[in-house]
């Protein structure tokens, strides 16, 4: 997924919290809840699972590439698609792995952070 900087710093859709909420533990190591993270927090938390999240800078705009597994069944994909409603590519658009790699390559003249 390619997220604009504003969305990257906002909370993930509620539909994703069941799968991507960050576990919260007490002093004894017992899970006592789940944190509703921002996409930025989620990207940091999932680094071991998905690797680093590239940032592509085009002019003054920053675009964050974040990998997720999402389902149509639980409404996750619909919630992610809604993030891009009314926005132009590449703002908040879903991409395949191949499309994301091409987007990064095609914009490497600007900068990848």
N, CA, C and O atoms as a DFTB+ gen file, in Angstrom:
452 C
 N C O
     1  1       0.845      -1.163       0.000
     2  2       0.000       0.000       0.000
     3  2       0.890       1.225       0.000
     4  3       1.939       1.233       0.645
     5  1       0.483       2.259      -0.716
     6  2       1.218       3.519      -0.774
     7  2       0.399       4.566      -0.028
     8  3      -0.695       4.930      -0.458
     9  1       0.931       5.044       1.088
    10  2       0.213       6.006       1.925
    11  2       0.867       7.382       1.863
    12  3       2.091       7.506       1.889
    13  1       0.027       8.412       1.781
    14  2       0.585       9.753       1.885
    15  2       1.000       9.992       3.336
    16  3       0.609       9.246       4.234
    17  1       1.778      11.019       3.548
    18  2       2.361      11.280       4.876
    19  2       1.293      11.506       5.937
    20  3       1.450      11.061       7.074
    21  1       0.208      12.190       5.581
    22  2      -0.862      12.469       6.544
    23  2      -1.507      11.168       7.028
    24  3      -1.665      10.960       8.231
    25  1      -1.877      10.303       6.096
    26  2      -2.525       9.042       6.463
    27  2      -1.571       8.138       7.236
    28  3      -1.989       7.446       8.163
    29  1      -0.296       8.138       6.862
    30  2       0.701       7.305       7.527
    31  2       0.769       7.616       9.023
    32  3       1.064       6.735       9.830
    33  1       0.500       8.851       9.385
    34  2       0.568       9.267      10.788
    35  2      -0.782       9.200      11.505
    36  3      -0.887       9.618      12.658
    37  1      -1.815       8.680      10.836
    38  2      -3.139       8.529      11.448
    39  2      -3.357       7.084      11.878
    40  3      -2.614       6.185      11.484
    41  1      -4.388       6.877      12.694
    42  2      -4.745       5.542      13.146
    43  2      -5.155       4.644      11.983
    44  3      -5.759       5.102      11.013
    45  1      -4.818       3.363      12.094
    46  2      -5.265       2.409      11.085
    47  2      -6.784       2.274      11.183
    48  3      -7.356       2.563      12.234
    49  1      -7.454       1.838      10.099
    50  2      -8.902       1.645      10.180
    51  2      -9.264       0.620      11.268
    52  3      -8.532      -0.341      11.505
    53  1     -10.378       0.845      11.902
    54  2     -10.851      -0.034      12.971
    55  2     -10.928      -1.490      12.514
    56  3     -10.673      -2.404      13.298
    57  1     -11.278      -1.704      11.246
    58  2     -11.392      -3.063      10.714
    59  2     -10.062      -3.827      10.769
    60  3     -10.058      -5.056      10.699
    61  1      -8.957      -3.127      10.891
    62  2      -7.644      -3.777      10.923
    63  2      -7.119      -4.026      12.335
    64  3      -6.112      -4.713      12.507
    65  1      -7.785      -3.481      13.336
    66  2      -7.270      -3.586      14.707
    67  2      -7.239      -5.030      15.198
    68  3      -6.307      -5.416      15.904
    69  1      -8.237      -5.833      14.841
    70  2      -8.248      -7.229      15.296
    71  2      -6.987      -7.966      14.833
    72  3      -6.438      -8.781      15.576
    73  1      -6.529      -7.686      13.618
    74  2      -5.345      -8.352      13.081
    75  2      -4.059      -7.602      13.408
    76  3      -3.031      -8.226      13.672
    77  1      -4.105      -6.271      13.392
    78  2      -2.889      -5.476      13.496
    79  2      -2.786      -4.596      14.738
    80  3      -1.876      -3.773      14.842
    81  1      -3.713      -4.765      15.678
    82  2      -3.553      -4.044      16.939
    83  2      -2.268      -4.500      17.620
    84  3      -1.902      -5.672      17.534
    85  1      -1.592      -3.592      18.287
    86  2      -0.325      -3.923      18.941
    87  2      -0.603      -4.349      20.375
    88  3      -1.194      -3.589      21.143
    89  1      -0.183      -5.560      20.746
    90  2      -0.451      -6.056      22.101
    91  2       0.185      -5.158      23.164
    92  3       1.296      -4.654      23.001
    93  1      -0.550      -4.980      24.243
    94  2      -0.075      -4.186      25.384
    95  2       0.048      -5.136      26.574
    96  3      -0.858      -5.927      26.835
    97  1       1.168      -5.058      27.294
    98  2       1.439      -5.988      28.397
    99  2       1.626      -5.235      29.708
   100  3       2.077      -4.090      29.724
   101  1       1.271      -5.898      30.808
   102  2       1.514      -5.312      32.130
   103  2       2.947      -5.637      32.570
   104  3       3.714      -6.252      31.828
   105  1       3.284      -5.219      33.773
   106  2       4.642      -5.406      34.300
   107  2       5.046      -6.874      34.388
   108  3       6.235      -7.192      34.361
   109  1       4.065      -7.771      34.493
   110  2       4.344      -9.198      34.627
   111  2       4.382      -9.911      33.272
   112  3       4.556     -11.128      33.214
   113  1       4.220      -9.161      32.198
   114  2       4.266      -9.750      30.866
   115  2       2.978     -10.369      30.404
   116  3       2.965     -11.128      29.434
   117  1       1.888     -10.060      31.082
   118  2       0.579     -10.588      30.702
   119  2      -0.122      -9.565      29.812
   120  3      -0.224      -8.386      30.151
   121  1      -0.602     -10.046      28.668
   122  2      -1.282      -9.128      27.762
   123  2      -2.567      -8.637      28.411
   124  3      -3.383      -9.429      28.883
   125  1      -2.733      -7.317      28.427
   126  2      -3.914      -6.744      29.048
   127  2      -4.694      -5.827      28.109
   128  3      -5.561      -5.069      28.545
   129  1      -4.381      -5.901      26.837
   130  2      -5.108      -5.078      25.889
   131  2      -4.393      -4.996      24.562
   132  3      -3.365      -5.634      24.338
   133  1      -4.968      -4.191      23.689
   134  2      -4.411      -3.981      22.356
   135  2      -4.441      -2.489      22.079
   136  3      -5.449      -1.822      22.312
   137  1      -3.338      -1.979      21.585
   138  2      -3.233      -0.567      21.212
   139  2      -3.708      -0.413      19.767
   140  3      -3.335      -1.205      18.901
   141  1      -4.521       0.592      19.511
   142  2      -4.960       0.930      18.152
   143  2      -3.868       1.821      17.559
   144  3      -3.813       3.012      17.868
   145  1      -2.989       1.257      16.703
   146  2      -1.824       2.006      16.246
   147  2      -2.082       2.898      15.031
   148  3      -3.083       2.764      14.327
   149  1      -1.146       3.802      14.821
   150  2      -1.085       4.536      13.558
   151  2      -0.401       3.616      12.547
   152  3       0.184       2.603      12.930
   153  1      -0.469       3.957      11.273
   154  2       0.257       3.172      10.274
   155  2       1.760       3.230      10.557
   156  3       2.471       2.246      10.350
   157  1       2.235       4.368      11.024
   158  2       3.657       4.517      11.349
   159  2       4.054       3.537      12.462
   160  3       5.062       2.840      12.347
   161  1       3.267       3.489      13.524
   162  2       3.541       2.564      14.628
   163  2       3.459       1.116      14.152
   164  3       4.273       0.281      14.549
   165  1       2.485       0.822      13.309
   166  2       2.327      -0.514      12.778
   167  2       3.532      -0.919      11.934
   168  3       4.011      -2.049      12.026
   169  1       4.016       0.007      11.114
   170  2       5.188      -0.269      10.293
   171  2       6.406      -0.604      11.129
   172  3       7.156      -1.522      10.796
   173  1       6.608       0.130      12.208
   174  2       7.730      -0.150      13.107
   175  2       7.540      -1.497      13.799
   176  3       8.478      -2.288      13.901
   177  1       6.347      -1.746      14.262
   178  2       6.051      -2.983      14.982
   179  2       6.231      -4.215      14.085
   180  3       6.706      -5.253      14.545
   181  1       5.853      -4.101      12.809
   182  2       5.897      -5.235      11.888
   183  2       7.187      -5.330      11.075
   184  3       7.236      -6.067      10.090
   185  1       8.216      -4.610      11.460
   186  2       9.474      -4.650      10.694
   187  2      10.025      -6.061      10.558
   188  3      10.521      -6.434       9.494
   189  1       9.941      -6.846      11.621
   190  2      10.472      -8.217      11.542
   191  2       9.670      -9.066      10.572
   192  3      10.230      -9.933       9.901
   193  1       8.376      -8.832      10.491
   194  2       7.515      -9.643       9.621
   195  2       7.620      -9.216       8.156
   196  3       7.731     -10.064       7.271
   197  1       7.586      -7.906       7.897
   198  2       7.525      -7.408       6.523
   199  2       8.765      -6.642       6.074
   200  3       8.891      -6.327       4.891
   201  1       9.674      -6.339       6.979
   202  2      10.854      -5.553       6.612
   203  2      10.592      -4.064       6.721
   204  3       9.505      -3.634       7.106
   205  1      11.599      -3.289       6.378
   206  2      11.507      -1.826       6.471
   207  2      10.484      -1.291       5.472
   208  3      10.231      -1.895       4.430
   209  1       9.911      -0.159       5.812
   210  2       8.943       0.498       4.939
   211  2       9.634       1.614       4.161
   212  3       9.998       2.637       4.740
   213  1       9.818       1.424       2.850
   214  2      10.458       2.482       2.071
   215  2       9.611       3.747       2.050
   216  3       8.381       3.696       2.095
   217  1      10.287       4.866       1.981
   218  2       9.626       6.159       1.836
   219  2      10.121       6.757       0.530
   220  3      11.326       6.903       0.324
   221  1       9.191       7.103      -0.350
   222  2       9.527       7.701      -1.635
   223  2       9.156       9.174      -1.568
   224  3       8.033       9.525      -1.206
   225  1      10.092      10.017      -1.913
   226  2       9.828      11.459      -1.920
   227  2       9.712      11.912      -3.365
   228  3      10.623      11.720      -4.170
   229  1       8.566      12.519      -3.677
   230  2       8.326      13.063      -5.009
   231  2       8.061      14.542      -4.827
   232  3       7.014      14.936      -4.314
   233  1       9.003      15.355      -5.244
   234  2       8.914      16.785      -4.962
   235  2       8.933      16.977      -3.464
   236  3       9.865      16.533      -2.793
   237  1       7.911      17.635      -2.927
   238  2       7.823      17.842      -1.477
   239  2       6.995      16.775      -0.775
   240  3       6.949      16.733       0.455
   241  1       6.342      15.912      -1.547
   242  2       5.455      14.892      -0.973
   243  2       6.229      13.626      -0.611
   244  3       7.146      13.218      -1.323
   245  1       5.842      13.011       0.510
   246  2       6.420      11.738       0.935
   247  2       5.341      10.666       0.844
   248  3       4.192      10.882       1.230
   249  1       5.734       9.510       0.326
   250  2       4.836       8.368       0.214
   251  2       5.480       7.179       0.913
   252  3       6.631       6.835       0.641
   253  1       4.738       6.562       1.803
   254  2       5.220       5.443       2.601
   255  2       4.655       4.151       2.022
   256  3       3.445       4.017       1.840
   257  1       5.535       3.212       1.737
   258  2       5.123       1.911       1.229
   259  2       5.059       0.967       2.419
   260  3       6.059       0.749       3.104
   261  1       3.884       0.412       2.660
   262  2       3.705      -0.482       3.795
   263  2       3.034      -1.767       3.301
   264  3       2.068      -1.722       2.539
   265  1       3.555      -2.896       3.740
   266  2       3.009      -4.191       3.336
   267  2       2.078      -4.706       4.428
   268  3       2.415      -4.696       5.612
   269  1       0.904      -5.154       4.004
   270  2      -0.084      -5.715       4.914
   271  2      -0.723      -6.934       4.280
   272  3      -0.726      -7.072       3.056
   273  1      -1.256      -7.806       5.092
   274  2      -2.129      -8.870       4.622
   275  2      -3.531      -8.445       5.021
   276  3      -3.785      -8.150       6.189
   277  1      -4.439      -8.413       4.061
   278  2      -5.790      -7.949       4.357
   279  2      -6.803      -8.870       3.691
   280  3      -6.500      -9.536       2.701
   281  1      -8.011      -8.899       4.249
   282  2      -9.050      -9.817       3.802
   283  2     -10.301      -9.055       3.361
   284  3     -10.665      -8.035       3.945
   285  1     -10.946      -9.573       2.320
   286  2     -12.247      -9.044       1.931
   287  2     -13.302      -9.483       2.939
   288  3     -14.239      -8.740       3.229
   289  1     -13.146     -10.695       3.470
   290  2     -14.161     -11.304       4.336
   291  2     -14.440     -10.446       5.563
   292  3     -15.600     -10.259       5.930
   293  1     -13.402      -9.924       6.199
   294  2     -13.592      -9.155       7.434
   295  2     -13.668      -7.646       7.199
   296  3     -13.682      -6.876       8.160
   297  1     -13.716      -7.215       5.947
   298  2     -13.859      -5.792       5.643
   299  2     -12.550      -5.020       5.623
   300  3     -12.552      -3.799       5.462
   301  1     -11.435      -5.718       5.785
   302  2     -10.139      -5.018       5.836
   303  2      -9.802      -4.342       4.510
   304  3      -9.391      -3.181       4.492
   305  1      -9.975      -5.063       3.395
   306  2      -9.653      -4.467       2.094
   307  2     -10.568      -3.293       1.771
   308  3     -10.114      -2.284       1.230
   309  1     -11.830      -3.414       2.092
   310  2     -12.765      -2.303       1.855
   311  2     -12.329      -1.067       2.642
   312  3     -12.378       0.049       2.124
   313  1     -11.904      -1.261       3.888
   314  2     -11.454      -0.140       4.716
   315  2     -10.197       0.499       4.125
   316  3     -10.052       1.721       4.153
   317  1      -9.294      -0.317       3.593
   318  2      -8.084       0.224       2.976
   319  2      -8.406       0.964       1.686
   320  3      -7.830       2.017       1.411
   321  1      -9.323       0.418       0.894
   322  2      -9.734       1.107      -0.336
   323  2     -10.362       2.458      -0.021
   324  3     -10.152       3.425      -0.752
   325  1     -11.130       2.529       1.061
   326  2     -11.773       3.786       1.453
   327  2     -10.762       4.892       1.745
   328  3     -11.070       6.073       1.586
   329  1      -9.562       4.515       2.170
   330  2      -8.538       5.531       2.442
   331  2      -8.164       6.320       1.189
   332  3      -7.712       7.461       1.280
   333  1      -8.356       5.705       0.016
   334  2      -7.991       6.364      -1.230
   335  2      -9.132       7.048      -1.951
   336  3      -8.928       7.653      -3.004
   337  1     -10.339       6.960      -1.395
   338  2     -11.486       7.602      -2.050
   339  2     -11.245       9.093      -2.224
   340  3     -10.864       9.791      -1.285
   341  1     -11.476       9.568      -3.446
   342  2     -11.347      10.985      -3.740
   343  2      -9.903      11.464      -3.855
   344  3      -9.666      12.663      -4.003
   345  1      -8.946      10.560      -3.790
   346  2      -7.537      10.948      -3.897
   347  2      -6.980      10.449      -5.214
   348  3      -7.469       9.472      -5.781
   349  1      -5.961      11.123      -5.691
   350  2      -5.324      10.719      -6.935
   351  2      -4.109       9.850      -6.650
   352  3      -3.448       9.993      -5.622
   353  1      -3.829       8.942      -7.588
   354  2      -2.653       8.096      -7.508
   355  2      -1.412       8.974      -7.327
   356  3      -1.291       9.987      -8.017
   357  1      -0.507       8.634      -6.448
   358  2      -0.375       7.427      -5.653
   359  2      -0.857       7.567      -4.208
   360  3      -0.486       6.753      -3.362
   361  1      -1.662       8.565      -3.912
   362  2      -2.132       8.797      -2.546
   363  2      -3.046       7.677      -2.062
   364  3      -4.135       7.476      -2.598
   365  1      -2.595       6.958      -1.053
   366  2      -3.395       5.925      -0.378
   367  2      -3.972       4.891      -1.332
   368  3      -5.164       4.585      -1.279
   369  1      -3.134       4.357      -2.196
   370  2      -3.622       3.346      -3.128
   371  2      -3.040       1.981      -2.794
   372  3      -1.905       1.856      -2.335
   373  1      -3.855       0.964      -3.041
   374  2      -3.392      -0.401      -2.870
   375  2      -2.548      -0.755      -4.087
   376  3      -2.861      -0.364      -5.211
   377  1      -1.480      -1.497      -3.849
   378  2      -0.595      -1.931      -4.921
   379  2      -0.213      -3.381      -4.680
   380  3      -0.140      -3.838      -3.539
   381  1       0.026      -4.090      -5.762
   382  2       0.620      -5.410      -5.614
   383  2       2.098      -5.210      -5.273
   384  3       2.618      -4.099      -5.375
   385  1       2.754      -6.265      -4.877
   386  2       4.190      -6.186      -4.579
   387  2       4.960      -5.710      -5.818
   388  3       5.879      -4.898      -5.708
   389  1       4.579      -6.219      -6.995
   390  2       5.237      -5.833      -8.244
   391  2       5.013      -4.354      -8.547
   392  3       5.941      -3.651      -8.946
   393  1       3.775      -3.882      -8.356
   394  2       3.468      -2.464      -8.604
   395  2       4.226      -1.561      -7.636
   396  3       4.721      -0.506      -8.031
   397  1       4.319      -1.969      -6.374
   398  2       5.049      -1.166      -5.395
   399  2       6.531      -1.095      -5.763
   400  3       7.140      -0.028      -5.681
   401  1       7.112      -2.223      -6.166
   402  2       8.525      -2.226      -6.564
   403  2       8.741      -1.318      -7.770
   404  3       9.731      -0.588      -7.823
   405  1       7.828      -1.354      -8.735
   406  2       7.940      -0.486      -9.914
   407  2       7.790       0.982      -9.517
   408  3       8.530       1.831     -10.016
   409  1       6.852       1.293      -8.633
   410  2       6.664       2.665      -8.153
   411  2       7.951       3.184      -7.516
   412  3       8.362       4.317      -7.765
   413  1       8.572       2.361      -6.705
   414  2       9.823       2.761      -6.052
   415  2      10.910       2.974      -7.102
   416  3      11.613       3.984      -7.069
   417  1      11.052       2.030      -8.035
   418  2      12.071       2.165      -9.090
   419  2      11.829       3.399      -9.941
   420  3      12.752       4.166     -10.215
   421  1      10.565       3.590     -10.364
   422  2      10.235       4.713     -11.248
   423  2      10.476       6.064     -10.583
   424  3      10.677       7.063     -11.273
   425  1      10.459       6.106      -9.284
   426  2      10.623       7.380      -8.577
   427  2      11.944       7.473      -7.839
   428  3      12.112       8.337      -6.978
   429  1      12.875       6.604      -8.162
   430  2      14.160       6.636      -7.472
   431  2      14.992       7.841      -7.893
   432  3      15.989       8.148      -7.240
   433  1      14.604       8.541      -8.980
   434  2      15.296       9.768      -9.359
   435  2      15.081      10.847      -8.309
   436  3      15.964      11.666      -8.056
   437  1      13.888      10.842      -7.696
   438  2      13.624      11.819      -6.654
   439  2      14.429      11.370      -5.428
   440  3      15.601      11.727      -5.302
   441  1      13.833      10.612      -4.545
   442  2      14.640      10.035      -3.475
   443  2      13.850       8.996      -2.707
   444  3      12.633       9.086      -2.545
   445  1      14.588       8.016      -2.246
   446  2      14.044       6.980      -1.378
   447  2      14.737       7.145      -0.047
   448  3      15.966       7.139       0.033
   449  1      13.944       7.293       1.001
   450  2      14.497       7.524       2.331
   451  2      14.546       6.213       3.071
   452  3      14.980       6.169       4.222
